[in-house]
Coordinates of C-alpha atoms and ligand atoms in Angstrom, one line a residue:
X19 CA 0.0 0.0 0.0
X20 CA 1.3 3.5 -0.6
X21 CA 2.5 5.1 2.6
X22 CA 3.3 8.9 0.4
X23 CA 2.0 11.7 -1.9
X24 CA 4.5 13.4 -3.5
X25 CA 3.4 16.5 -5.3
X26 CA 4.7 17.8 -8.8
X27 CA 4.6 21.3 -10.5
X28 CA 2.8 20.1 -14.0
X29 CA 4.4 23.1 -15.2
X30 CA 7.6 22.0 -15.2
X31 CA 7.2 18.2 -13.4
X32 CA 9.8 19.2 -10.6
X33 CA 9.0 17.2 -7.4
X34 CA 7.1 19.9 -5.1
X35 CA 6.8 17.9 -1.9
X36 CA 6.2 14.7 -0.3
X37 CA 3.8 14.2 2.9
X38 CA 3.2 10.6 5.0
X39 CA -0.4 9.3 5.0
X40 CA -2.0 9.3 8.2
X41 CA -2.0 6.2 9.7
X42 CA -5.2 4.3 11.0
X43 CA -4.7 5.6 14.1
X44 CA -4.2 8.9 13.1
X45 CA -7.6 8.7 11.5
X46 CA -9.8 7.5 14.6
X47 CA -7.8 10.3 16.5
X48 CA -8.9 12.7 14.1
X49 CA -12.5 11.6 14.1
X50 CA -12.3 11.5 17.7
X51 CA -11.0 15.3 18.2
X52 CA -13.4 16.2 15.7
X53 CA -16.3 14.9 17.8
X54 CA -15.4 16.1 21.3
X55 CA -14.6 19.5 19.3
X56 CA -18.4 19.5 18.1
X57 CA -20.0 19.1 21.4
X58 CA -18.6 22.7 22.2
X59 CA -18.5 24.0 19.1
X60 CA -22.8 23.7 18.3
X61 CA -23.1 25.2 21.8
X62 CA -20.8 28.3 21.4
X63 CA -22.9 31.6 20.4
X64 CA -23.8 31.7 16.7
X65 CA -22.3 35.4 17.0
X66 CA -18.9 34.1 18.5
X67 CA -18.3 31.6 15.6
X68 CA -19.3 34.2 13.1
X69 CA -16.4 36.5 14.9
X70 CA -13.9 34.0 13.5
X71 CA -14.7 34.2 10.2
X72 CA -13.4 38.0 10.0
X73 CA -10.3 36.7 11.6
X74 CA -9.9 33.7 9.0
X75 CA -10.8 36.5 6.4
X76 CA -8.1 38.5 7.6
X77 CA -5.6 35.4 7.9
X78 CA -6.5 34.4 4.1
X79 CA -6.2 38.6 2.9
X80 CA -2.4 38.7 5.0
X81 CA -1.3 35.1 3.4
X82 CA -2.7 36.2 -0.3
X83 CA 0.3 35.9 -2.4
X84 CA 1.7 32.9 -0.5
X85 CA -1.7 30.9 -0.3
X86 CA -2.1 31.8 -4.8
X87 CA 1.8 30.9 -5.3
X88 CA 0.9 27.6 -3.7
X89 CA -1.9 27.0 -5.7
X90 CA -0.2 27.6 -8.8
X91 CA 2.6 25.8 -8.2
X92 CA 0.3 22.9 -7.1
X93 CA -2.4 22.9 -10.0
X94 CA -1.1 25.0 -13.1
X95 CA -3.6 27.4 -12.8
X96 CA -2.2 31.4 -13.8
X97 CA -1.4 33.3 -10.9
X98 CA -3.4 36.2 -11.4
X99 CA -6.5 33.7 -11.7
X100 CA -5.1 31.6 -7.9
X101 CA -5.3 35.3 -6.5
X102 CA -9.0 35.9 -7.9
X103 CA -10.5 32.8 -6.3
X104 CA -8.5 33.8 -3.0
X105 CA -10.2 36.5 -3.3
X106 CA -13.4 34.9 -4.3
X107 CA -13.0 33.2 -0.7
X108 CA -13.1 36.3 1.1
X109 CA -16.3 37.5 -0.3
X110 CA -18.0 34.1 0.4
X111 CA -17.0 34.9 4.2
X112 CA -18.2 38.5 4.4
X113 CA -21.4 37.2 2.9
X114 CA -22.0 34.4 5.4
X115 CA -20.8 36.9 8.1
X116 CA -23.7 39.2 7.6
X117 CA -26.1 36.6 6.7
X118 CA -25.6 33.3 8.5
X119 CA -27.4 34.3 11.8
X120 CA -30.7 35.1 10.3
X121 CA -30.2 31.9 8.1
X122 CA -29.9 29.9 11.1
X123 CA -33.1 31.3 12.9
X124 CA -36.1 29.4 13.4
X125 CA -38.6 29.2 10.8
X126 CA -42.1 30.1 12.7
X127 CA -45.6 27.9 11.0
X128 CA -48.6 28.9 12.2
X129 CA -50.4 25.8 12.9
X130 CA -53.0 24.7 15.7
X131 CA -50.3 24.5 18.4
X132 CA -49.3 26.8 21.0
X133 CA -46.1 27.2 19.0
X134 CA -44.5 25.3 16.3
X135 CA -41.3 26.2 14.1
X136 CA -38.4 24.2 12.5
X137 CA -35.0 25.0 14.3
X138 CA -32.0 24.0 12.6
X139 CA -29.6 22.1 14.0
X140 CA -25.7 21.1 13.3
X141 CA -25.4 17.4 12.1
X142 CA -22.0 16.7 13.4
X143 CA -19.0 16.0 12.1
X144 CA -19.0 16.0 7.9
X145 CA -16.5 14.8 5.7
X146 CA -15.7 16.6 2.8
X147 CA -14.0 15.2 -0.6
X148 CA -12.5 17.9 -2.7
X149 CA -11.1 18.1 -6.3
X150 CA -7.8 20.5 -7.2
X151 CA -9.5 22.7 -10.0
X152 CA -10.2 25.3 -7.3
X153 CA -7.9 24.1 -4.2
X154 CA -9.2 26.5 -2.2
X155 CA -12.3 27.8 -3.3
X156 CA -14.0 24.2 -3.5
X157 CA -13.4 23.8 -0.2
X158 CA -14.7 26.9 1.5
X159 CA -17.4 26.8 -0.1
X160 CA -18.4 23.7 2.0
X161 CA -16.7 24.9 5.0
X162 CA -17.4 28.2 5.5
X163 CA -21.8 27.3 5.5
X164 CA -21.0 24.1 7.5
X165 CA -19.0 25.2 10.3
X166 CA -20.4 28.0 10.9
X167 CA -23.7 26.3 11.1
X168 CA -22.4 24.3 14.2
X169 CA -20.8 21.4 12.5
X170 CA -17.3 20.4 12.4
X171 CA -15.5 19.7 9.0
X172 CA -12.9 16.8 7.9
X173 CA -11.6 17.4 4.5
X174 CA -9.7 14.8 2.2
X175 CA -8.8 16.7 -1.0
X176 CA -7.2 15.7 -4.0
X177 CA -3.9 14.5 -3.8
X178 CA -2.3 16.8 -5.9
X179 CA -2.9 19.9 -3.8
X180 CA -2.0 18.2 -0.6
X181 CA 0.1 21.6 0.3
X182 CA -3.3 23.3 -0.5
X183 CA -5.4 21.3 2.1
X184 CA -2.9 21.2 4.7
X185 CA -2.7 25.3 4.5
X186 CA -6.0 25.7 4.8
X187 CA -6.2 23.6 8.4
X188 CA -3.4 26.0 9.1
X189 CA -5.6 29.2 8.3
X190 CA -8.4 28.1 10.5
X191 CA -6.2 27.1 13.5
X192 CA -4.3 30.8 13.1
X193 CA -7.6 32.4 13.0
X194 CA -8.3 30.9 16.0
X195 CA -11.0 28.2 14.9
X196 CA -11.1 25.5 18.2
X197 CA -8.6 22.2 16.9
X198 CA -10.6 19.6 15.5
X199 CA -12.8 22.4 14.1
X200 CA -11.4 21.9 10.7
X201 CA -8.6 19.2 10.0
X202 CA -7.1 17.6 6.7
X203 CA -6.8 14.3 6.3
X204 CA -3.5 13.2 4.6
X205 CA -5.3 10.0 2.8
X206 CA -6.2 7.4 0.2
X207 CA -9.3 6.1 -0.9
X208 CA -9.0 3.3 1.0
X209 CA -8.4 5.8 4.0
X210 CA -12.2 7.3 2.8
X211 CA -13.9 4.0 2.9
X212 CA -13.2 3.8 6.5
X213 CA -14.0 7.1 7.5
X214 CA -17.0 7.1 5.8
X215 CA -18.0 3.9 7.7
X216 CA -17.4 5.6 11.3
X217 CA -20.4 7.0 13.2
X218 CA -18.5 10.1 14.1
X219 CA -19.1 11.1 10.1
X220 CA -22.6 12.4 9.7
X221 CA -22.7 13.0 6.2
X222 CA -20.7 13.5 3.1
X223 CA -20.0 16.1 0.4
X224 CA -18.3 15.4 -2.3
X225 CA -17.0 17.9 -5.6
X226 CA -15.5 15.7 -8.7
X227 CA -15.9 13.4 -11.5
X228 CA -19.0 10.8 -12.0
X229 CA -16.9 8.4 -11.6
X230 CA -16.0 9.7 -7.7
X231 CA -19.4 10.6 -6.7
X232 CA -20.9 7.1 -7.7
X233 CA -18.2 5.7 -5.3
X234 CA -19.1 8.1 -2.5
X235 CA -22.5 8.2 -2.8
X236 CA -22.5 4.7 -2.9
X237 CA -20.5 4.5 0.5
X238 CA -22.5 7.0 2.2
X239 CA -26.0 5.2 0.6
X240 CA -24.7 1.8 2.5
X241 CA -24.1 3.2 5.5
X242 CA -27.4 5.4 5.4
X243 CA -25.4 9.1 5.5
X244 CA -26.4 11.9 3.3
X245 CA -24.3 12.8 1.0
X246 CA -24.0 16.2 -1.3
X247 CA -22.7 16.0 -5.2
X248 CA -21.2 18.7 -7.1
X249 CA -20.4 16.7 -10.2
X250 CA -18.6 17.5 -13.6
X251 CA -20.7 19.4 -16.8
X252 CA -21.3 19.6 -20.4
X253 CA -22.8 22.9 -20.0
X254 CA -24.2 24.6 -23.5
X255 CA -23.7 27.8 -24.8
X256 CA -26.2 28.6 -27.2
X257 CA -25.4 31.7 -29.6
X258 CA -28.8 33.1 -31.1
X259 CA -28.8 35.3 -34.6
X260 CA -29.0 38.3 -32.5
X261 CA -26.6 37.7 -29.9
X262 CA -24.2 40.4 -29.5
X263 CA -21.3 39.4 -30.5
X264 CA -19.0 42.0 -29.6
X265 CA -20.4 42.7 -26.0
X266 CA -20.6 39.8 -25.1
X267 CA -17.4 37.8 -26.3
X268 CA -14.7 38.3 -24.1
X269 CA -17.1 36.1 -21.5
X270 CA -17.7 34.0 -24.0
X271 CA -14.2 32.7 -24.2
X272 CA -13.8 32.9 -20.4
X273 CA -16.8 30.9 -20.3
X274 CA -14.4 27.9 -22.1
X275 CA -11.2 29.0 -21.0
X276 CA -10.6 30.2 -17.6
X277 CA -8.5 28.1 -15.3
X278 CA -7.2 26.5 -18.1
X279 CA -10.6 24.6 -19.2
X280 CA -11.3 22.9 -16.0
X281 CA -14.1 24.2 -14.6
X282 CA -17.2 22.0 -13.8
X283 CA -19.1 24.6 -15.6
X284 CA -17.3 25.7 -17.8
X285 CA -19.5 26.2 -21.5
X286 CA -18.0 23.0 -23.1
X287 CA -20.6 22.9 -26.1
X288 CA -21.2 25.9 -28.4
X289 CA -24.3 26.0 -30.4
X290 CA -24.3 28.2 -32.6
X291 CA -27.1 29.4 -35.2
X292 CA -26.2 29.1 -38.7
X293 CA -27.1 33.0 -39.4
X294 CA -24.7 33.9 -37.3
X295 CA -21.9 30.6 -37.3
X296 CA -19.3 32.5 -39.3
X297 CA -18.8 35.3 -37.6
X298 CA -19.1 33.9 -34.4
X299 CA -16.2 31.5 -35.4
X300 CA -14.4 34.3 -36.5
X301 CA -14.5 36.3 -33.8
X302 CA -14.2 33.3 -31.1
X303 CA -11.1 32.2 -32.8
X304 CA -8.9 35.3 -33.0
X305 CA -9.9 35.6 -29.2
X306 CA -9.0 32.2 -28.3
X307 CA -5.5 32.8 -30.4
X308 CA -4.8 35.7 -28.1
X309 CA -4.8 33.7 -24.7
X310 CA -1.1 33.5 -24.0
X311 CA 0.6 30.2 -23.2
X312 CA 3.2 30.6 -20.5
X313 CA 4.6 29.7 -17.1
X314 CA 2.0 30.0 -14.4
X315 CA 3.4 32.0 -12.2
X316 CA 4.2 34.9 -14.6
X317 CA 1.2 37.7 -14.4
X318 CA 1.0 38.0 -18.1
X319 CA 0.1 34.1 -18.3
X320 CA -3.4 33.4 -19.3
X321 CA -3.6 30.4 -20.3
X322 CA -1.2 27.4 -19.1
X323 CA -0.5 24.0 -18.3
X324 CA -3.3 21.1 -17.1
X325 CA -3.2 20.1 -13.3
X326 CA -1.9 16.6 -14.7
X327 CA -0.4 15.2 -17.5
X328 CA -3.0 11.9 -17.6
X329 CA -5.7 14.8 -17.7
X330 CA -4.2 15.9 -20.6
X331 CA -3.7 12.3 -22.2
X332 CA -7.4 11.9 -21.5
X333 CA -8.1 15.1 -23.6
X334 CA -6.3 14.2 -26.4
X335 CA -8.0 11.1 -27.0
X336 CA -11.5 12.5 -26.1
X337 CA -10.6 14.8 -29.1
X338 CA -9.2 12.3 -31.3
X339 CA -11.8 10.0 -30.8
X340 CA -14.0 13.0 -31.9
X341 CA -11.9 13.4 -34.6
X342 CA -12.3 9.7 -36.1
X343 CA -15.7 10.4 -36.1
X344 CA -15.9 13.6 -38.4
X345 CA -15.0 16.5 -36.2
X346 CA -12.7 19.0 -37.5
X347 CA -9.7 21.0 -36.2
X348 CA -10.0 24.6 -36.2
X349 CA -7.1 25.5 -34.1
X350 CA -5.2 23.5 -31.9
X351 CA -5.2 20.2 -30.6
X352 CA -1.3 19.3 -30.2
X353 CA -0.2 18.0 -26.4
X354 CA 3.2 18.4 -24.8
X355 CA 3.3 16.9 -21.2
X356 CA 0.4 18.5 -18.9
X357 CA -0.1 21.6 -21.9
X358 CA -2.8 20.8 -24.1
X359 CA -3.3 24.0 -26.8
X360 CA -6.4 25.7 -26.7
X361 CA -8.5 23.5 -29.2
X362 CA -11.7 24.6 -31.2
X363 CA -13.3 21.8 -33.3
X364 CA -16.0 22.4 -35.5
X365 CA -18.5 19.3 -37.3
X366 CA -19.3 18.6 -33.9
X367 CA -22.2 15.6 -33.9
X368 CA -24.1 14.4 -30.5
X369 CA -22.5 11.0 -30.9
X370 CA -19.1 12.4 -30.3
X371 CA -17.0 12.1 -27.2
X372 CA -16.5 15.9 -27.0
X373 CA -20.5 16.4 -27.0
X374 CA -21.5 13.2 -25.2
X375 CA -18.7 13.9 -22.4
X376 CA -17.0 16.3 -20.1
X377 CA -13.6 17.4 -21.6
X378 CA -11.8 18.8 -19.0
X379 CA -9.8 21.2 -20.6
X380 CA -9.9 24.3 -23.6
X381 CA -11.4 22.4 -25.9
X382 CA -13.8 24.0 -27.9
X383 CA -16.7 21.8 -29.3
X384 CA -19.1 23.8 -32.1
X385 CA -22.3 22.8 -33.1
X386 CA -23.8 24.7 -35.9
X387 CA -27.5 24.5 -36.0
X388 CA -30.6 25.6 -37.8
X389 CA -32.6 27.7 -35.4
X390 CA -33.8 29.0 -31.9
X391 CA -35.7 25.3 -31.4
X392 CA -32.6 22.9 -32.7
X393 CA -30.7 25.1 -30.4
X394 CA -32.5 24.8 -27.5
X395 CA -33.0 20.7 -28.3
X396 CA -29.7 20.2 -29.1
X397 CA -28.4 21.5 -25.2
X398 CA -31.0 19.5 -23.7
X399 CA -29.8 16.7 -25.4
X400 CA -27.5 15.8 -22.7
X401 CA -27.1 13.6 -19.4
X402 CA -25.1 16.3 -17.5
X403 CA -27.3 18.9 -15.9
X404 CA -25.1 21.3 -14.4
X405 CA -26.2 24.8 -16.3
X406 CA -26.6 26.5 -19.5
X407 CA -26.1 30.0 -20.7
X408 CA -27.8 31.8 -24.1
X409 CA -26.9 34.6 -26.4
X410 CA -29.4 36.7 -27.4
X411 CA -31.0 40.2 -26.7
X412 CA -34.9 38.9 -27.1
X413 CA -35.1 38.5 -23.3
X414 CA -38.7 37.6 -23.6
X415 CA -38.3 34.4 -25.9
X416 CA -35.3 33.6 -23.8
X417 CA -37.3 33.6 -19.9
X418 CA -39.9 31.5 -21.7
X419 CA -37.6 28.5 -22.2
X420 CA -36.6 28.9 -18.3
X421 CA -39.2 25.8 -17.7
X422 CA -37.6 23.5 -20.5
X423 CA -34.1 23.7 -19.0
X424 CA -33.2 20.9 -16.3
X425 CA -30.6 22.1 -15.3
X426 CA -29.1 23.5 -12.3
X427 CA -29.1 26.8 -13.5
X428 CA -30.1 29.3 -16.8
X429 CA -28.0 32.1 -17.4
X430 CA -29.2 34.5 -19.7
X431 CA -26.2 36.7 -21.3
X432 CA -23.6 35.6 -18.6
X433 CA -21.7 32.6 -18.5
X434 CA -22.4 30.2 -15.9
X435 CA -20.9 31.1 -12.6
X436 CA -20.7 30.5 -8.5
X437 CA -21.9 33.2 -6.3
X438 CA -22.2 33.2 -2.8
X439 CA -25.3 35.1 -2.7
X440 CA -27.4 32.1 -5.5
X441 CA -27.7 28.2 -4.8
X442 CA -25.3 26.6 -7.0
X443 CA -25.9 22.1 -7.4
X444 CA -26.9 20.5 -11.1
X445 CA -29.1 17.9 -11.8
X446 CA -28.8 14.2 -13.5
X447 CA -25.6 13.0 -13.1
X448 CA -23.5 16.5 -12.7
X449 CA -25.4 15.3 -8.7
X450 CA -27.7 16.6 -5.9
X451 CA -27.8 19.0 -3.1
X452 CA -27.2 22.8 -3.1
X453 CA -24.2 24.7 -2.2
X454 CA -23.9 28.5 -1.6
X455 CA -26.8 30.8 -0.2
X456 CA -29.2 30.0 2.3
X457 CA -29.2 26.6 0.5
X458 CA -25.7 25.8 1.1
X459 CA -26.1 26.6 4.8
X460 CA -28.7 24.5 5.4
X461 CA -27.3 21.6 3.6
X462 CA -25.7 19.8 6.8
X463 CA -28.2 20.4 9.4
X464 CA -31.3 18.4 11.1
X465 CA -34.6 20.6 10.3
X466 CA -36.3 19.9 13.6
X467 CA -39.8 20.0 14.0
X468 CA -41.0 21.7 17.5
X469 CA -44.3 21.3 18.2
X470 CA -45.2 23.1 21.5
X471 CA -48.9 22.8 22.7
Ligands
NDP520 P1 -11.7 12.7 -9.1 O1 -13.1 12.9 -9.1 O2 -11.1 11.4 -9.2 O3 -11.1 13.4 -7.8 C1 -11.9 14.3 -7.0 C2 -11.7 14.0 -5.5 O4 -12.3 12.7 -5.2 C3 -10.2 13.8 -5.1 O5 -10.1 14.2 -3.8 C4 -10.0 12.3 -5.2 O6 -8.9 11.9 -4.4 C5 -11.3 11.8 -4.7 N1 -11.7 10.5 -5.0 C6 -11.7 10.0 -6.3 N2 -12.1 8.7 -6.2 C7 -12.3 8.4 -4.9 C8 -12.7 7.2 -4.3 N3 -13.0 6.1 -4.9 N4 -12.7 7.2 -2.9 C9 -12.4 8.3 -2.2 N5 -12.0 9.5 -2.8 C10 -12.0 9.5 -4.2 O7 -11.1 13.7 -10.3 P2 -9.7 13.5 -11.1 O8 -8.7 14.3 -10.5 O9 -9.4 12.0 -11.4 O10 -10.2 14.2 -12.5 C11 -10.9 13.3 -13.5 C12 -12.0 14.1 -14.1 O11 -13.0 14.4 -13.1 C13 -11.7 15.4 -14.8 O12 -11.1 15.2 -16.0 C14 -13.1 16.0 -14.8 O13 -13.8 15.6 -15.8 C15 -13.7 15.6 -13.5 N6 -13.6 16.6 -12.4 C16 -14.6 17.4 -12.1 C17 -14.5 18.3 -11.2 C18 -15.6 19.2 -10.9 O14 -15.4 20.4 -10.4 N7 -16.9 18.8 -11.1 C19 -13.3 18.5 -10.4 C20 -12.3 17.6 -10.7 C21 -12.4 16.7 -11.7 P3 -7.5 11.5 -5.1 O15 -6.9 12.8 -5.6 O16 -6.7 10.9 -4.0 O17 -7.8 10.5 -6.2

């Protein structure tokens, strides 16, 4: 069995950093701190664990270029972007600081009795599984809601960003979070299984592939545990004739190509109407030439390496694959290591890996069709149901399709995107449950019935 995780700059595939599992017993000790830890921390005053989020706020702001050199060096993503989502964490905090209290109140309903309301309760201690696309982001996101809702959190993130996961325990216990609040566990999968089967873990949440949250969801099904999914995407963009263009295409492209491609949803499918196909290819394309390759950490760098090179290997044949099938190469498709080049293929047909699957990565597929209606059936026609974003300035037609989408979320003019303020969760097998909001603080938490007569 593997004892270590060694890290590696995809960049450049120099050795970051190698870190010792946790042992078994490092595991129940953690589970075991993490429980004691819980009993005080549901009963400390909502206001006193909302105080320590403006500490951790302040711990994240004074560690800022540190904590987005790490993630960088870690995952591949362009510095200037590891700074945004650092950022990005902040503003999740300040909103949950000025919110989270009157989330947390009890909901009064009138009935017969003397009194009745729902009260809402922490569950306990939750595990958390992350993914390295956004190290640090992904992971607030769940902790920031859950903890301060009374719970206590135990994260296992992705291997690669080990020196991610084990920086965030650090912020928490600087801010001055209790130990056992918040703790990393340095594990395998194997290490999971056996966490998931403890009684000390209440639930699960879980942000990854398909193939991940079947296993976990699986886990926490047989041993009767809720779990939360936050699964990968095949988000459409559909471009109507009077979409405009110029406006609107600099978040177009950001839609596909921010962090490098991998973004759960991330506009992976462009549909495009044929009155306005050519241009739109034209003008997508000399954007999408202008995203400049480089090294990661430089400022100027938007557009770099994959977090892995077997993500990239995984690319290139999703794309080949397409390929052997009738799709054609605009731009792109050549890999060296982790890089895959920013990759638009047009002749894209639904039976083709890049339509039927996520491609984690800047690959562009285009679909050109006929109309509003073949647009509209043509991003339905999918078994991902994370979001989908249109192009058009007839708001009117646009709102009436909201009922015909299935998705987690309609975007109309804006690509798909996380806000703290909006629930954010798909549908079908991109998973269930809600993150973000009111949603994503009530997602670990018994909804008591009172009943006083
Ligand atoms: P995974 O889904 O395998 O990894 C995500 C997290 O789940 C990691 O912490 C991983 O740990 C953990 N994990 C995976 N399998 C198990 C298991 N059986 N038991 C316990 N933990 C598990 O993503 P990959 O890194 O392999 O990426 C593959 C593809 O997944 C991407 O190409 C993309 O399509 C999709 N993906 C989607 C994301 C999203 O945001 N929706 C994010 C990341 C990936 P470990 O690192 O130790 O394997």
């Amino acid at each position: 069995m593997k004892k270590e995780i060694n890290t590696y700059n995809p960049y450049n595939g120099d050795k970051l950093e190698t870190y010792t599992l946790n042992s078994n017993e490092d595991l129940i000790n953690k589970l075991k701190l993490a429980d004691n830890t819980q009993k005080d921390w549901k009963a400390l005053e909502i206001s006193k664990r909302i105080k320590l989020l403006q500490n951790l706020a302040n711990e994240i702001d004074k560690n800022k270029d540190e904590l987005s050199e790490l993630i960088t060096k870690e995952m591949g993503k362009p510095l200037l972007e590891s700074k945004a989502e650092i950022e990005k964490c902040n503003l999740l905090i300040d909103f949950y600081t000025i919110n989270a209290d009157q989330f947390l109140q009890d909901d009064i309903i009138e009935t017969e009795a003397h009194e009745s309301f729902i009260s809402y309760d922490p569950l306990g201690c939750i595990l958390a599984v992350m993914p390295w696309n956004y190290p640090f982001w992904q992971v607030f996101r769940f902790a920031i809601p859950t903890l301060t809702a009374g719970n206590v959190g135990l994260l296992k993130h992705a291997s690669n960003v080990t020196g991610c996961a084990i920086a965030i325990e650090k912020l928490f216990l600087n801010a001055g979070f209790p130990e056992g609040c918040f703790q990393t566990l340095v594990t395998d999968h194997n290490g999971i299984e056996t966490i998931i089967e403890n009684d000390i873990v209440k639930a699960v949440s879980l942000t990854g592939s398909e193939k991940a949250g079947r296993k976990i969801a699986e886990l926490a099904g047989k041993n009767l545990k809720p779990s939360l999914l936050e699964l990968g995407g095949n988000n459409a963009c559909i471009i109507l004739k009077d979409a405009d263009l110029r406006k609107h295409m600099d978040t177009i492209v950001k839609a596909r190509m921010q962090n490098s491609g991998q973004s759960c949803i991330a506009a992976k499918r462009f549909i495009v109407v044929e009155e306005l196909y050519d241009e739109f290819i034209k003008q997508f394309k000399s954007k999408v030439e202008d995203l400049n390759y480089g090294n990661p950490l430089y400022e100027t760098t938007t557009m770099s390496c994959l977090a892995r090179e077997d993500l990239a290997k995984i690319l290139e044949e999703q794309v080949n694959k397409s390929i052997d099938l009738g799709a054609k190469v605009l731009i792109g498709n050549q890999r060296d290591s982790a890089y895959y080049q920013p990759t638009i293929l047009t002749n894209v047909t639904a039976e083709m890996p890049v339509f039927k699957e996520e491609t984690f990565g800047p690959v562009a597929a285009i679909i050109k069709v006929k109309d509003e209606d073949e647009a509209y059936k043509s991003a339905s026609q999918s078994k991902f149901g994370l979001g989908t974003m249109v192009f058009t300035s007839n708001y009117d037609a646009a709102s009436k399709r909201i009922s015909e989408i299935e998705d987690g979320a309609f975007f109309i003019n804006e690509m798909v995107k996380s806000d703290p303020r909006l629930p954010f969760g798909g549908t079908k097998i991109s998973g269930y449950g809600r993150e973000l909001s009111k949603e994503g603080m009530l997602a670990f938490v018994n909804k008591k019935t009172i009943y006083i007569n």
